[in-house]
PDB file of C-alpha atoms in Angstrom:
ATOM      1  CA  UNK A   1       0.000   0.000   0.000  1.00 76.00           C
ATOM      2  CA  UNK A   2       1.433   3.389  -0.966  1.00 86.00           C
ATOM      3  CA  UNK A   3       0.780   6.806   0.533  1.00 86.00           C
ATOM      4  CA  UNK A   4      -1.335   8.906  -1.847  1.00 89.00           C
ATOM      5  CA  UNK A   5      -2.034  12.600  -1.389  1.00 89.00           C
ATOM      6  CA  UNK A   6      -5.629  12.374  -2.580  1.00 88.00           C
ATOM      7  CA  UNK A   7      -6.400  10.007   0.318  1.00 88.00           C
ATOM      8  CA  UNK A   8      -4.274  11.865   2.878  1.00 92.00           C
ATOM      9  CA  UNK A   9      -6.314  13.504   5.644  1.00 92.00           C
ATOM     10  CA  UNK A  10      -3.513  15.986   6.303  1.00 91.00           C
ATOM     11  CA  UNK A  11      -3.049  16.946   2.668  1.00 94.00           C
ATOM     12  CA  UNK A  12      -6.770  17.369   1.976  1.00 94.00           C
ATOM     13  CA  UNK A  13      -7.314  19.348   5.202  1.00 93.00           C
ATOM     14  CA  UNK A  14      -4.359  21.597   4.438  1.00 94.00           C
ATOM     15  CA  UNK A  15      -5.545  22.111   0.859  1.00 95.00           C
ATOM     16  CA  UNK A  16      -8.995  23.206   2.038  1.00 95.00           C
ATOM     17  CA  UNK A  17      -7.505  25.451   4.753  1.00 95.00           C
ATOM     18  CA  UNK A  18      -5.122  27.089   2.277  1.00 96.00           C
ATOM     19  CA  UNK A  19      -7.878  27.739  -0.249  1.00 97.00           C
ATOM     20  CA  UNK A  20     -10.200  29.173   2.420  1.00 97.00           C
ATOM     21  CA  UNK A  21      -7.445  31.416   3.794  1.00 96.00           C
ATOM     22  CA  UNK A  22      -6.408  32.617   0.324  1.00 97.00           C
ATOM     23  CA  UNK A  23      -9.996  33.284  -0.720  1.00 97.00           C
ATOM     24  CA  UNK A  24     -10.811  35.212   2.466  1.00 97.00           C
ATOM     25  CA  UNK A  25      -7.575  37.203   2.161  1.00 97.00           C
ATOM     26  CA  UNK A  26      -8.563  38.215  -1.399  1.00 98.00           C
ATOM     27  CA  UNK A  27     -11.792  39.626   0.020  1.00 97.00           C
ATOM     28  CA  UNK A  28     -10.325  41.604   2.928  1.00 98.00           C
ATOM     29  CA  UNK A  29      -6.814  42.569   1.764  1.00 97.00           C
ATOM     30  CA  UNK A  30      -7.855  45.198  -0.808  1.00 97.00           C
ATOM     31  CA  UNK A  31     -10.333  46.847   1.581  1.00 97.00           C
ATOM     32  CA  UNK A  32      -8.515  46.590   4.890  1.00 97.00           C
ATOM     33  CA  UNK A  33      -4.846  45.881   4.102  1.00 96.00           C
ATOM     34  CA  UNK A  34      -4.678  42.729   6.212  1.00 97.00           C
ATOM     35  CA  UNK A  35      -4.500  39.020   5.454  1.00 96.00           C
ATOM     36  CA  UNK A  36      -6.684  36.295   6.942  1.00 96.00           C
ATOM     37  CA  UNK A  37      -4.119  35.341   9.596  1.00 94.00           C
ATOM     38  CA  UNK A  38      -3.705  38.970  10.651  1.00 96.00           C
ATOM     39  CA  UNK A  39      -7.486  39.211  10.934  1.00 97.00           C
ATOM     40  CA  UNK A  40      -7.458  36.136  13.185  1.00 96.00           C
ATOM     41  CA  UNK A  41      -4.688  37.655  15.324  1.00 96.00           C
ATOM     42  CA  UNK A  42      -6.625  40.917  15.731  1.00 97.00           C
ATOM     43  CA  UNK A  43      -9.789  38.986  16.545  1.00 97.00           C
ATOM     44  CA  UNK A  44      -8.036  36.952  19.249  1.00 96.00           C
ATOM     45  CA  UNK A  45      -6.492  40.060  20.798  1.00 95.00           C
ATOM     46  CA  UNK A  46      -9.891  41.734  20.774  1.00 96.00           C
ATOM     47  CA  UNK A  47     -11.715  38.784  22.353  1.00 95.00           C
ATOM     48  CA  UNK A  48      -9.211  37.387  24.863  1.00 89.00           C
ATOM     49  CA  UNK A  49      -8.259  39.061  28.140  1.00 81.00           C
ATOM     50  CA  UNK A  50      -4.516  39.573  28.711  1.00 78.00           C
ATOM     51  CA  UNK A  51      -3.641  37.330  25.790  1.00 85.00           C
ATOM     52  CA  UNK A  52       0.015  36.420  25.343  1.00 84.00           C
ATOM     53  CA  UNK A  53       1.948  35.735  22.177  1.00 86.00           C
ATOM     54  CA  UNK A  54       2.135  32.086  23.244  1.00 86.00           C
ATOM     55  CA  UNK A  55      -1.644  31.856  23.645  1.00 89.00           C
ATOM     56  CA  UNK A  56      -2.183  33.500  20.234  1.00 92.00           C
ATOM     57  CA  UNK A  57       0.234  30.988  18.719  1.00 92.00           C
ATOM     58  CA  UNK A  58      -1.632  28.102  20.355  1.00 91.00           C
ATOM     59  CA  UNK A  59      -5.028  29.354  19.187  1.00 92.00           C
ATOM     60  CA  UNK A  60      -3.758  29.815  15.617  1.00 93.00           C
ATOM     61  CA  UNK A  61      -1.744  26.593  15.551  1.00 89.00           C
ATOM     62  CA  UNK A  62       1.387  28.596  14.728  1.00 92.00           C
ATOM     63  CA  UNK A  63       4.791  28.939  16.364  1.00 92.00           C
ATOM     64  CA  UNK A  64       5.599  31.959  18.539  1.00 91.00           C
ATOM     65  CA  UNK A  65       8.133  33.334  16.051  1.00 93.00           C
ATOM     66  CA  UNK A  66       5.576  33.459  13.232  1.00 93.00           C
ATOM     67  CA  UNK A  67       3.031  35.125  15.506  1.00 93.00           C
ATOM     68  CA  UNK A  68       5.712  37.567  16.674  1.00 92.00           C
ATOM     69  CA  UNK A  69       6.386  38.619  13.073  1.00 94.00           C
ATOM     70  CA  UNK A  70       2.660  39.061  12.485  1.00 94.00           C
ATOM     71  CA  UNK A  71       2.345  41.209  15.612  1.00 94.00           C
ATOM     72  CA  UNK A  72       5.330  43.327  14.517  1.00 95.00           C
ATOM     73  CA  UNK A  73       3.706  43.835  11.126  1.00 96.00           C
ATOM     74  CA  UNK A  74       0.431  44.882  12.748  1.00 97.00           C
ATOM     75  CA  UNK A  75       2.302  47.318  15.009  1.00 96.00           C
ATOM     76  CA  UNK A  76       4.039  48.852  11.961  1.00 96.00           C
ATOM     77  CA  UNK A  77       0.647  49.213  10.267  1.00 96.00           C
ATOM     78  CA  UNK A  78      -0.576  51.129  13.315  1.00 96.00           C
ATOM     79  CA  UNK A  79      -3.126  48.471  14.248  1.00 97.00           C
ATOM     80  CA  UNK A  80      -1.577  47.336  17.522  1.00 96.00           C
ATOM     81  CA  UNK A  81       0.071  49.112  20.443  1.00 93.00           C
ATOM     82  CA  UNK A  82       2.597  47.281  22.607  1.00 87.00           C
ATOM     83  CA  UNK A  83       2.940  48.000  26.301  1.00 82.00           C
ATOM     84  CA  UNK A  84       5.215  46.467  28.886  1.00 74.00           C
ATOM     85  CA  UNK A  85       3.301  44.378  31.393  1.00 67.00           C
ATOM     86  CA  UNK A  86       3.124  45.904  34.862  1.00 69.00           C
ATOM     87  CA  UNK A  87       2.990  42.433  36.418  1.00 68.00           C
ATOM     88  CA  UNK A  88       5.828  40.846  34.420  1.00 66.00           C
ATOM     89  CA  UNK A  89       8.546  43.095  32.988  1.00 64.00           C
ATOM     90  CA  UNK A  90       9.602  40.327  30.586  1.00 67.00           C
ATOM     91  CA  UNK A  91       6.162  40.222  28.989  1.00 70.00           C
ATOM     92  CA  UNK A  92       4.561  42.666  26.607  1.00 76.00           C
ATOM     93  CA  UNK A  93       0.851  43.148  26.111  1.00 82.00           C
ATOM     94  CA  UNK A  94      -0.693  44.277  22.857  1.00 88.00           C
ATOM     95  CA  UNK A  95      -3.860  46.269  22.334  1.00 91.00           C
ATOM     96  CA  UNK A  96      -5.913  47.193  19.302  1.00 95.00           C
ATOM     97  CA  UNK A  97      -5.802  50.778  18.058  1.00 96.00           C
ATOM     98  CA  UNK A  98      -9.070  52.509  17.140  1.00 97.00           C
ATOM     99  CA  UNK A  99      -8.203  51.940  13.466  1.00 97.00           C
ATOM    100  CA  UNK A 100      -7.788  48.207  14.122  1.00 97.00           C
ATOM    101  CA  UNK A 101     -11.222  48.086  15.749  1.00 97.00           C
ATOM    102  CA  UNK A 102     -12.753  49.666  12.625  1.00 97.00           C
ATOM    103  CA  UNK A 103     -10.913  47.239  10.355  1.00 97.00           C
ATOM    104  CA  UNK A 104     -11.929  44.327  12.541  1.00 97.00           C
ATOM    105  CA  UNK A 105     -15.595  45.347  12.386  1.00 96.00           C
ATOM    106  CA  UNK A 106     -15.530  45.613   8.582  1.00 97.00           C
ATOM    107  CA  UNK A 107     -13.548  42.427   8.024  1.00 97.00           C
ATOM    108  CA  UNK A 108     -15.773  40.612  10.508  1.00 96.00           C
ATOM    109  CA  UNK A 109     -18.833  41.451   8.387  1.00 97.00           C
ATOM    110  CA  UNK A 110     -17.128  39.955   5.338  1.00 97.00           C
ATOM    111  CA  UNK A 111     -16.119  36.921   7.406  1.00 96.00           C
ATOM    112  CA  UNK A 112     -19.721  36.384   8.445  1.00 97.00           C
ATOM    113  CA  UNK A 113     -20.921  36.681   4.835  1.00 97.00           C
ATOM    114  CA  UNK A 114     -18.218  34.287   3.656  1.00 96.00           C
ATOM    115  CA  UNK A 115     -19.022  31.739   6.342  1.00 95.00           C
ATOM    116  CA  UNK A 116     -22.767  31.965   5.725  1.00 96.00           C
ATOM    117  CA  UNK A 117     -22.277  31.524   1.965  1.00 96.00           C
ATOM    118  CA  UNK A 118     -20.300  28.326   2.605  1.00 94.00           C
ATOM    119  CA  UNK A 119     -22.866  27.062   5.101  1.00 95.00           C
ATOM    120  CA  UNK A 120     -25.650  27.493   2.516  1.00 95.00           C
ATOM    121  CA  UNK A 121     -24.104  24.610   0.588  1.00 93.00           C
ATOM    122  CA  UNK A 122     -23.908  22.298   3.626  1.00 95.00           C
ATOM    123  CA  UNK A 123     -26.733  20.940   5.754  1.00 96.00           C
ATOM    124  CA  UNK A 124     -26.730  21.493   9.528  1.00 95.00           C
ATOM    125  CA  UNK A 125     -26.196  17.758  10.041  1.00 97.00           C
ATOM    126  CA  UNK A 126     -23.244  17.682   7.619  1.00 97.00           C
ATOM    127  CA  UNK A 127     -21.705  20.676   9.359  1.00 96.00           C
ATOM    128  CA  UNK A 128     -22.164  19.039  12.754  1.00 97.00           C
ATOM    129  CA  UNK A 129     -20.458  15.861  11.505  1.00 97.00           C
ATOM    130  CA  UNK A 130     -17.690  17.900   9.838  1.00 95.00           C
ATOM    131  CA  UNK A 131     -16.844  19.736  13.081  1.00 96.00           C
ATOM    132  CA  UNK A 132     -17.018  16.485  15.065  1.00 97.00           C
ATOM    133  CA  UNK A 133     -14.622  14.798  12.629  1.00 96.00           C
ATOM    134  CA  UNK A 134     -12.233  17.768  12.706  1.00 94.00           C
ATOM    135  CA  UNK A 135     -12.220  17.708  16.512  1.00 94.00           C
ATOM    136  CA  UNK A 136     -11.462  13.972  16.508  1.00 94.00           C
ATOM    137  CA  UNK A 137      -8.661  14.416  13.971  1.00 92.00           C
ATOM    138  CA  UNK A 138      -7.159  17.248  16.021  1.00 89.00           C
ATOM    139  CA  UNK A 139      -7.232  15.248  19.255  1.00 88.00           C
ATOM    140  CA  UNK A 140      -6.047  11.996  17.739  1.00 89.00           C
ATOM    141  CA  UNK A 141      -3.272  13.549  15.662  1.00 86.00           C
ATOM    142  CA  UNK A 142      -1.575  14.631  18.892  1.00 80.00           C
ATOM    143  CA  UNK A 143      -1.909  11.111  20.348  1.00 80.00           C
ATOM    144  CA  UNK A 144      -0.601   9.483  17.167  1.00 82.00           C
ATOM    145  CA  UNK A 145       2.353  11.890  17.085  1.00 74.00           C
ATOM    146  CA  UNK A 146       3.297  10.898  20.650  1.00 71.00           C
ATOM    147  CA  UNK A 147       2.910   7.184  19.884  1.00 71.00           C
ATOM    148  CA  UNK A 148       5.076   7.380  16.758  1.00 75.00           C
ATOM    149  CA  UNK A 149       7.740   9.355  18.644  1.00 72.00           C
ATOM    150  CA  UNK A 150       7.755   6.638  21.335  1.00 74.00           C
ATOM    151  CA  UNK A 151       8.090   3.932  18.675  1.00 72.00           C
ATOM    152  CA  UNK A 152       4.652   2.404  19.228  1.00 65.00           C
TER     153      UNK A 152
END
């Protein structure tokens, strides 16, 4: 039995994720000057209390270095402000600027439209199964990774 991409869960999932991200970026980039991942970063910062770069990385499934570059880019665009944490001098906190809040509101509307348009093509039951399967894959992929590393 050989490993084929068309039957690979990882490949197919990544392909769908890449296409969704690219498509959403094409919708928001011209209007708001941000990509899909930057939108997600802004959204997390807006919704989470005292979020750290590590937590953002975990929520996005990215490494801290990649998230750090994204945060730097958003700071340069004037969408985030960095402040030293009063509690921990080693840590920095980031906050949305008023401009970022406007961009987030506009991009969020497009995100809702995009998501609703996709959901029109999928029944509620199919969507429920899809999310259940994704959750199982996410949980089990971590277990399988550990087992393979341990030689099981």
